Amino acid sequence: MRKEYTLSQRFALIGLDGQSASHSSVAKRAAVRGIAAAVILERFLYQEEENNGQDREPEGRIRQELAAALAKIKHLNQKKAKELEKEVVRQLEEDGVLEEVPDLLGCDMTYVTSGIHLTMYRSDEKIWLSLVEQVKGEILEDGPVTLECVCLLWLLRESGCIHEIFSVREQERVQERMTALSAADRFYDFLWKQEFHKDMELAIRSFLKGKRKLFRNPYLAGINLLFPFLDRRQSIFIDFVILGTDVKQRRQAVENYLSEQGHYVEEVRRGNETLIRINNMYYRIWPKTVVVGRVPVQGASLTPVYQ
């Protein structure tokens, strides 16, 4: 296993985790655009090392080239995006830190009955946690912040991943830190102002209009979003008979089913509630009845828990 990963590989391990491997989506397109941006930033970081920081002024040649290259990310075409995704995935799969597994969405009642086979990417748990803890530790604590950390943080923000990693209070701290860093370093200020989340803004509007009425995400209720938000994880409904069972037995039935489908599942206490950690993401679970063709179907709802 490699001990060092490039910026694009580190971002891919976070950005692609939990995303569909077999189908396109707004979330995966945002993640792939992030990988493309990371590749561009890698070239800048290499030039930065070669020049010892001498060409980081806003008027510098490298900065102008970087701005022009990043501007093209919004218009990354489907063919190039797919090629980039395949290449990065190949590298990480060969290294044993990324794998293709059954998609959690495939456990939803609708997809189970359709017979459609779905797959998703799953990053190695230890590597994923290590990457997340590294960036959180650096940006949330007082002290110097490396250029690589700021680049990764920007990629996470623009790709909608930041809400999976930082709590609302931590997001306020991130904004505070980046405001101070931007005031002290003109390149940090330049990068933090760049955007490629146009598609995600449309997704936010769609979400907030209530088009997903079946599974509303309580994360959005009453929260002033500091960063672009993208609902990267799908809520699912698992149907099973709950008569004669208690809450613990129902929860256990869901956990057993998900484990049988190839997912890593464990219960995690957070404050006064018990969440279910599925692969690298947390979910809330509660009994629910869905009416299908006037027939009530009993089961359990799983909704992503963002920080």
Tab-separated table of C-alpha atoms in Angstrom:
chain	number	residue	atom	x	y	z
A	1	MET	CA	0.000	0.000	0.000
A	2	ARG	CA	1.293	3.445	-0.845
A	3	LYS	CA	2.176	5.736	2.017
A	4	GLU	CA	1.864	8.921	-0.019
A	5	TYR	CA	-0.968	9.940	-2.323
A	6	THR	CA	-1.215	12.802	-4.765
A	7	LEU	CA	-3.717	15.597	-4.194
A	8	SER	CA	-6.043	14.169	-6.851
A	9	GLN	CA	-5.863	10.685	-5.317
A	10	ARG	CA	-6.520	11.980	-1.818
A	11	PHE	CA	-9.500	13.941	-3.012
A	12	ALA	CA	-10.789	10.989	-5.069
A	13	LEU	CA	-10.754	8.741	-1.995
A	14	ILE	CA	-13.057	11.203	-0.247
A	15	GLY	CA	-15.054	12.501	-3.200
A	16	LEU	CA	-15.812	9.176	-4.881
A	17	ASP	CA	-16.565	7.284	-1.674
A	18	GLY	CA	-20.205	6.203	-1.702
A	19	GLN	CA	-20.800	7.439	-5.252
A	20	SER	CA	-22.324	5.285	-7.964
A	21	ALA	CA	-19.785	3.341	-10.006
A	22	SER	CA	-22.319	2.224	-12.577
A	23	HIS	CA	-24.314	5.406	-13.247
A	24	SER	CA	-23.780	9.134	-13.548
A	25	SER	CA	-25.219	11.599	-11.032
A	26	VAL	CA	-24.918	15.252	-10.064
A	27	ALA	CA	-22.819	14.236	-7.052
A	28	LYS	CA	-20.409	12.072	-9.006
A	29	ARG	CA	-20.016	14.655	-11.753
A	30	ALA	CA	-19.109	17.191	-9.062
A	31	ALA	CA	-16.557	14.752	-7.608
A	32	VAL	CA	-14.965	14.105	-11.002
A	33	ARG	CA	-14.751	17.836	-11.666
A	34	GLY	CA	-12.985	18.038	-8.321
A	35	ILE	CA	-10.478	15.408	-9.437
A	36	ALA	CA	-9.874	17.370	-12.644
A	37	ALA	CA	-9.291	20.532	-10.609
A	38	ALA	CA	-6.913	18.623	-8.318
A	39	VAL	CA	-4.855	17.471	-11.304
A	40	ILE	CA	-4.499	21.097	-12.379
A	41	LEU	CA	-3.529	22.148	-8.867
A	42	GLU	CA	-0.904	19.393	-8.752
A	43	ARG	CA	0.843	20.985	-11.704
A	44	PHE	CA	0.751	24.310	-9.897
A	45	LEU	CA	2.129	22.775	-6.688
A	46	TYR	CA	4.998	21.228	-8.657
A	47	GLN	CA	5.793	24.585	-10.238
A	48	GLU	CA	5.483	26.193	-6.817
A	49	GLU	CA	8.173	23.901	-5.439
A	50	GLU	CA	10.404	24.576	-8.436
A	51	ASN	CA	10.072	28.336	-8.009
A	52	ASN	CA	10.245	28.349	-4.202
A	53	GLY	CA	7.107	30.453	-3.977
A	54	GLN	CA	8.483	33.287	-6.112
A	55	ASP	CA	5.634	33.258	-8.660
A	56	ARG	CA	2.574	33.294	-6.404
A	57	GLU	CA	1.571	36.910	-6.889
A	58	PRO	CA	-1.856	37.485	-8.534
A	59	GLU	CA	-0.242	38.909	-11.652
A	60	GLY	CA	2.192	36.007	-11.984
A	61	ARG	CA	2.198	33.830	-15.087
A	62	ILE	CA	1.414	30.653	-13.148
A	63	ARG	CA	-1.563	32.281	-11.460
A	64	GLN	CA	-3.002	33.413	-14.779
A	65	GLU	CA	-2.599	29.951	-16.269
A	66	LEU	CA	-4.149	28.384	-13.190
A	67	ALA	CA	-7.168	30.682	-13.289
A	68	ALA	CA	-7.741	29.941	-16.982
A	69	ALA	CA	-7.434	26.176	-16.462
A	70	LEU	CA	-9.770	26.114	-13.455
A	71	ALA	CA	-12.355	28.125	-15.370
A	72	LYS	CA	-12.661	25.265	-17.842
A	73	ILE	CA	-13.581	22.748	-15.139
A	74	LYS	CA	-17.248	23.787	-15.194
A	75	HIS	CA	-17.420	22.678	-18.816
A	76	LEU	CA	-15.631	19.324	-18.492
A	77	ASN	CA	-17.266	17.118	-21.116
A	78	GLN	CA	-18.672	13.689	-20.357
A	79	LYS	CA	-16.070	11.730	-22.334
A	80	LYS	CA	-13.076	13.331	-20.630
A	81	ALA	CA	-14.759	13.054	-17.238
A	82	LYS	CA	-15.337	9.323	-17.723
A	83	GLU	CA	-11.747	8.756	-18.834
A	84	LEU	CA	-10.431	10.629	-15.807
A	85	GLU	CA	-12.705	8.689	-13.457
A	86	LYS	CA	-11.578	5.344	-14.881
A	87	GLU	CA	-7.884	6.226	-14.645
A	88	VAL	CA	-8.014	7.430	-11.048
A	89	VAL	CA	-10.193	4.493	-9.992
A	90	ARG	CA	-7.796	2.061	-11.678
A	91	GLN	CA	-4.836	3.487	-9.745
A	92	LEU	CA	-6.598	3.346	-6.404
A	93	GLU	CA	-8.060	-0.120	-6.994
A	94	GLU	CA	-4.606	-1.456	-7.861
A	95	ASP	CA	-3.361	0.033	-4.599
A	96	GLY	CA	-6.152	-1.718	-2.695
A	97	VAL	CA	-7.660	1.438	-1.186
A	98	LEU	CA	-10.784	1.713	-3.351
A	99	GLU	CA	-13.227	-1.005	-4.359
A	100	GLU	CA	-16.463	-1.404	-6.250
A	101	VAL	CA	-19.247	-2.904	-4.115
A	102	PRO	CA	-23.055	-3.213	-4.262
A	103	ASP	CA	-24.657	0.218	-4.033
A	104	LEU	CA	-26.547	0.964	-0.828
A	105	LEU	CA	-29.312	2.396	-3.013
A	106	GLY	CA	-29.782	-1.145	-4.329
A	107	CYS	CA	-31.219	-2.061	-0.913
A	108	ASP	CA	-34.097	0.366	-1.400
A	109	MET	CA	-37.437	-1.347	-1.978
A	110	THR	CA	-37.886	0.291	-5.385
A	111	TYR	CA	-34.576	-0.997	-6.744
A	112	VAL	CA	-34.832	-4.432	-5.134
A	113	THR	CA	-38.105	-5.096	-6.942
A	114	SER	CA	-36.793	-3.696	-10.254
A	115	GLY	CA	-33.945	-6.185	-10.500
A	116	ILE	CA	-31.460	-3.446	-11.424
A	117	HIS	CA	-27.896	-4.125	-10.262
A	118	LEU	CA	-26.186	-1.045	-8.864
A	119	THR	CA	-22.603	-0.629	-7.678
A	120	MET	CA	-20.737	2.121	-5.826
A	121	TYR	CA	-17.201	3.060	-4.849
A	122	ARG	CA	-16.044	2.408	-1.300
A	123	SER	CA	-12.780	3.784	0.061
A	124	ASP	CA	-10.671	1.939	2.597
A	125	GLU	CA	-12.001	2.929	6.027
A	126	LYS	CA	-8.608	3.564	7.653
A	127	ILE	CA	-7.306	5.603	4.713
A	128	TRP	CA	-10.530	7.615	4.517
A	129	LEU	CA	-10.453	8.421	8.229
A	130	SER	CA	-6.762	9.300	8.084
A	131	LEU	CA	-7.299	11.777	5.251
A	132	VAL	CA	-10.283	13.372	6.957
A	133	GLU	CA	-8.599	13.638	10.355
A	134	GLN	CA	-5.509	15.173	8.778
A	135	VAL	CA	-7.339	18.021	7.062
A	136	LYS	CA	-9.608	18.621	10.077
A	137	GLY	CA	-6.712	18.704	12.500
A	138	GLU	CA	-4.801	21.201	10.400
A	139	ILE	CA	-7.571	23.664	9.636
A	140	LEU	CA	-9.447	23.569	12.957
A	141	GLU	CA	-6.423	23.979	15.220
A	142	ASP	CA	-4.342	27.112	15.610
A	143	GLY	CA	-1.078	27.014	13.722
A	144	PRO	CA	0.232	27.009	10.163
A	145	VAL	CA	-1.880	25.569	7.355
A	146	THR	CA	-0.144	24.019	4.372
A	147	LEU	CA	-0.967	24.891	0.786
A	148	GLU	CA	-1.933	21.253	0.165
A	149	CYS	CA	-4.481	21.419	2.993
A	150	VAL	CA	-6.060	24.584	1.608
A	151	CYS	CA	-6.239	23.025	-1.863
A	152	LEU	CA	-7.937	19.886	-0.513
A	153	LEU	CA	-10.310	21.952	1.606
A	154	TRP	CA	-11.292	24.021	-1.433
A	155	LEU	CA	-11.894	20.862	-3.472
A	156	LEU	CA	-14.096	19.442	-0.711
A	157	ARG	CA	-16.082	22.672	-0.558
A	158	GLU	CA	-16.658	22.920	-4.286
A	159	SER	CA	-17.607	19.255	-4.632
A	160	GLY	CA	-20.158	19.249	-1.821
A	161	CYS	CA	-18.150	16.949	0.451
A	162	ILE	CA	-17.471	19.417	3.243
A	163	HIS	CA	-20.786	18.742	5.013
A	164	GLU	CA	-19.879	15.077	5.413
A	165	ILE	CA	-16.692	16.006	7.266
A	166	PHE	CA	-17.287	19.196	9.245
A	167	SER	CA	-20.106	19.950	11.668
A	168	VAL	CA	-21.983	23.240	11.392
A	169	ARG	CA	-19.866	24.698	14.201
A	170	GLU	CA	-16.692	23.414	12.562
A	171	GLN	CA	-17.757	24.967	9.261
A	172	GLU	CA	-17.893	28.317	11.038
A	173	ARG	CA	-14.350	27.711	12.270
A	174	VAL	CA	-13.235	26.797	8.737
A	175	GLN	CA	-14.713	30.010	7.383
A	176	GLU	CA	-13.030	32.003	10.147
A	177	ARG	CA	-9.661	30.379	9.481
A	178	MET	CA	-9.888	30.800	5.728
A	179	THR	CA	-10.846	34.461	6.086
A	180	ALA	CA	-7.703	35.039	8.142
A	181	LEU	CA	-5.518	32.972	5.813
A	182	SER	CA	-6.880	34.752	2.749
A	183	ALA	CA	-6.083	38.117	4.283
A	184	ALA	CA	-2.497	37.024	4.916
A	185	ASP	CA	-1.807	35.116	1.684
A	186	ARG	CA	-2.940	36.394	-1.715
A	187	PHE	CA	-2.884	32.942	-3.288
A	188	TYR	CA	-5.141	31.487	-0.589
A	189	ASP	CA	-7.490	34.424	-1.206
A	190	PHE	CA	-7.386	33.760	-4.955
A	191	LEU	CA	-8.093	30.036	-4.635
A	192	TRP	CA	-10.849	30.402	-2.044
A	193	LYS	CA	-12.756	32.678	-4.432
A	194	GLN	CA	-12.698	30.166	-7.311
A	195	GLU	CA	-15.861	28.144	-7.992
A	196	PHE	CA	-16.965	25.211	-10.130
A	197	HIS	CA	-20.168	24.212	-8.284
A	198	LYS	CA	-22.682	25.628	-10.773
A	199	ASP	CA	-24.527	22.306	-11.160
A	200	MET	CA	-24.694	21.894	-7.410
A	201	GLU	CA	-26.480	25.215	-7.014
A	202	LEU	CA	-29.227	23.862	-9.254
A	203	ALA	CA	-29.369	20.718	-7.145
A	204	ILE	CA	-29.752	22.796	-3.991
A	205	ARG	CA	-32.667	24.741	-5.446
A	206	SER	CA	-34.328	21.510	-6.493
A	207	PHE	CA	-33.847	20.017	-3.046
A	208	LEU	CA	-35.086	23.054	-1.161
A	209	LYS	CA	-38.229	23.203	-3.300
A	210	GLY	CA	-39.211	19.908	-1.705
A	211	LYS	CA	-39.067	17.614	-4.712
A	212	ARG	CA	-37.864	14.833	-2.420
A	213	LYS	CA	-40.909	14.889	-0.175
A	214	LEU	CA	-40.642	11.288	0.941
A	215	PHE	CA	-37.312	11.692	2.751
A	216	ARG	CA	-36.680	15.236	3.932
A	217	ASN	CA	-33.227	15.777	5.387
A	218	PRO	CA	-33.435	17.340	8.889
A	219	TYR	CA	-29.891	18.677	8.405
A	220	LEU	CA	-31.219	21.586	6.365
A	221	ALA	CA	-33.877	22.652	8.839
A	222	GLY	CA	-33.094	26.056	10.285
A	223	ILE	CA	-29.458	26.021	9.183
A	224	ASN	CA	-27.801	28.881	7.344
A	225	LEU	CA	-25.563	27.008	4.923
A	226	LEU	CA	-22.043	28.423	4.893
A	227	PHE	CA	-20.832	26.367	1.955
A	228	PRO	CA	-22.412	24.886	-1.198
A	229	PHE	CA	-24.490	21.889	-0.123
A	230	LEU	CA	-24.991	18.777	-2.202
A	231	ASP	CA	-26.979	15.808	-0.934
A	232	ARG	CA	-24.399	13.178	-1.880
A	233	ARG	CA	-26.087	10.246	-0.149
A	234	GLN	CA	-29.513	8.811	-0.910
A	235	SER	CA	-32.171	8.022	1.662
A	236	ILE	CA	-33.548	4.513	1.287
A	237	PHE	CA	-36.561	2.534	2.443
A	238	ILE	CA	-36.186	-1.141	3.354
A	239	ASP	CA	-39.439	-3.080	3.558
A	240	PHE	CA	-39.943	-5.813	6.129
A	241	VAL	CA	-42.680	-6.920	8.531
A	242	ILE	CA	-42.305	-5.238	11.931
A	243	LEU	CA	-45.338	-6.678	13.736
A	244	GLY	CA	-44.424	-8.330	17.014
A	245	THR	CA	-40.920	-6.846	17.144
A	246	ASP	CA	-39.430	-4.081	19.261
A	247	VAL	CA	-37.197	-1.203	18.133
A	248	LYS	CA	-33.990	-3.110	18.853
A	249	GLN	CA	-35.115	-6.132	16.835
A	250	ARG	CA	-36.109	-3.976	13.876
A	251	ARG	CA	-32.775	-2.188	13.929
A	252	GLN	CA	-30.979	-5.523	14.098
A	253	ALA	CA	-33.012	-6.826	11.152
A	254	VAL	CA	-31.896	-3.858	9.047
A	255	GLU	CA	-28.264	-4.261	10.095
A	256	ASN	CA	-28.304	-7.969	9.254
A	257	TYR	CA	-29.843	-7.309	5.857
A	258	LEU	CA	-27.302	-4.616	4.966
A	259	SER	CA	-24.399	-6.820	6.088
A	260	GLU	CA	-25.693	-9.637	3.906
A	261	GLN	CA	-25.625	-7.223	0.969
A	262	GLY	CA	-21.902	-6.577	1.491
A	263	HIS	CA	-21.944	-3.358	3.522
A	264	TYR	CA	-19.922	-2.562	6.650
A	265	VAL	CA	-22.429	-1.801	9.402
A	266	GLU	CA	-22.061	-0.792	13.045
A	267	GLU	CA	-24.038	1.107	15.655
A	268	VAL	CA	-22.530	4.357	16.896
A	269	ARG	CA	-23.652	6.464	19.840
A	270	ARG	CA	-23.704	10.211	19.187
A	271	GLY	CA	-25.060	12.244	22.050
A	272	ASN	CA	-28.460	10.920	23.018
A	273	GLU	CA	-29.112	8.995	19.815
A	274	THR	CA	-27.860	5.811	18.230
A	275	LEU	CA	-26.827	6.099	14.598
A	276	ILE	CA	-25.891	3.414	12.118
A	277	ARG	CA	-22.565	3.755	10.381
A	278	ILE	CA	-22.795	2.179	6.933
A	279	ASN	CA	-19.430	2.024	5.181
A	280	ASN	CA	-18.028	5.553	5.781
A	281	MET	CA	-21.305	7.400	6.363
A	282	TYR	CA	-23.768	7.799	9.232
A	283	TYR	CA	-27.532	7.259	8.966
A	284	ARG	CA	-30.595	7.661	11.149
A	285	ILE	CA	-33.092	4.825	11.173
A	286	TRP	CA	-36.729	4.710	12.209
A	287	PRO	CA	-39.804	2.570	11.444
A	288	LYS	CA	-41.887	3.825	8.540
A	289	THR	CA	-44.888	2.788	6.495
A	290	VAL	CA	-45.050	3.605	2.791
A	291	VAL	CA	-48.255	3.285	0.784
A	292	VAL	CA	-47.756	1.611	-2.596
A	293	GLY	CA	-50.858	1.336	-4.755
A	294	ARG	CA	-53.049	1.873	-1.669
A	295	VAL	CA	-51.277	-0.988	0.074
A	296	PRO	CA	-49.358	-0.015	3.268
A	297	VAL	CA	-45.820	-1.429	3.299
A	298	GLN	CA	-44.012	-1.565	6.639
A	299	GLY	CA	-40.293	-1.165	6.970
A	300	ALA	CA	-37.522	1.214	7.999
A	301	SER	CA	-36.240	4.491	6.597
A	302	LEU	CA	-32.516	5.274	6.481
A	303	THR	CA	-31.575	8.953	6.057
A	304	PRO	CA	-28.013	10.297	5.758
A	305	VAL	CA	-26.686	12.245	8.713
A	306	TYR	CA	-24.536	15.159	7.672
A	307	GLN	CA	-22.314	16.764	10.269
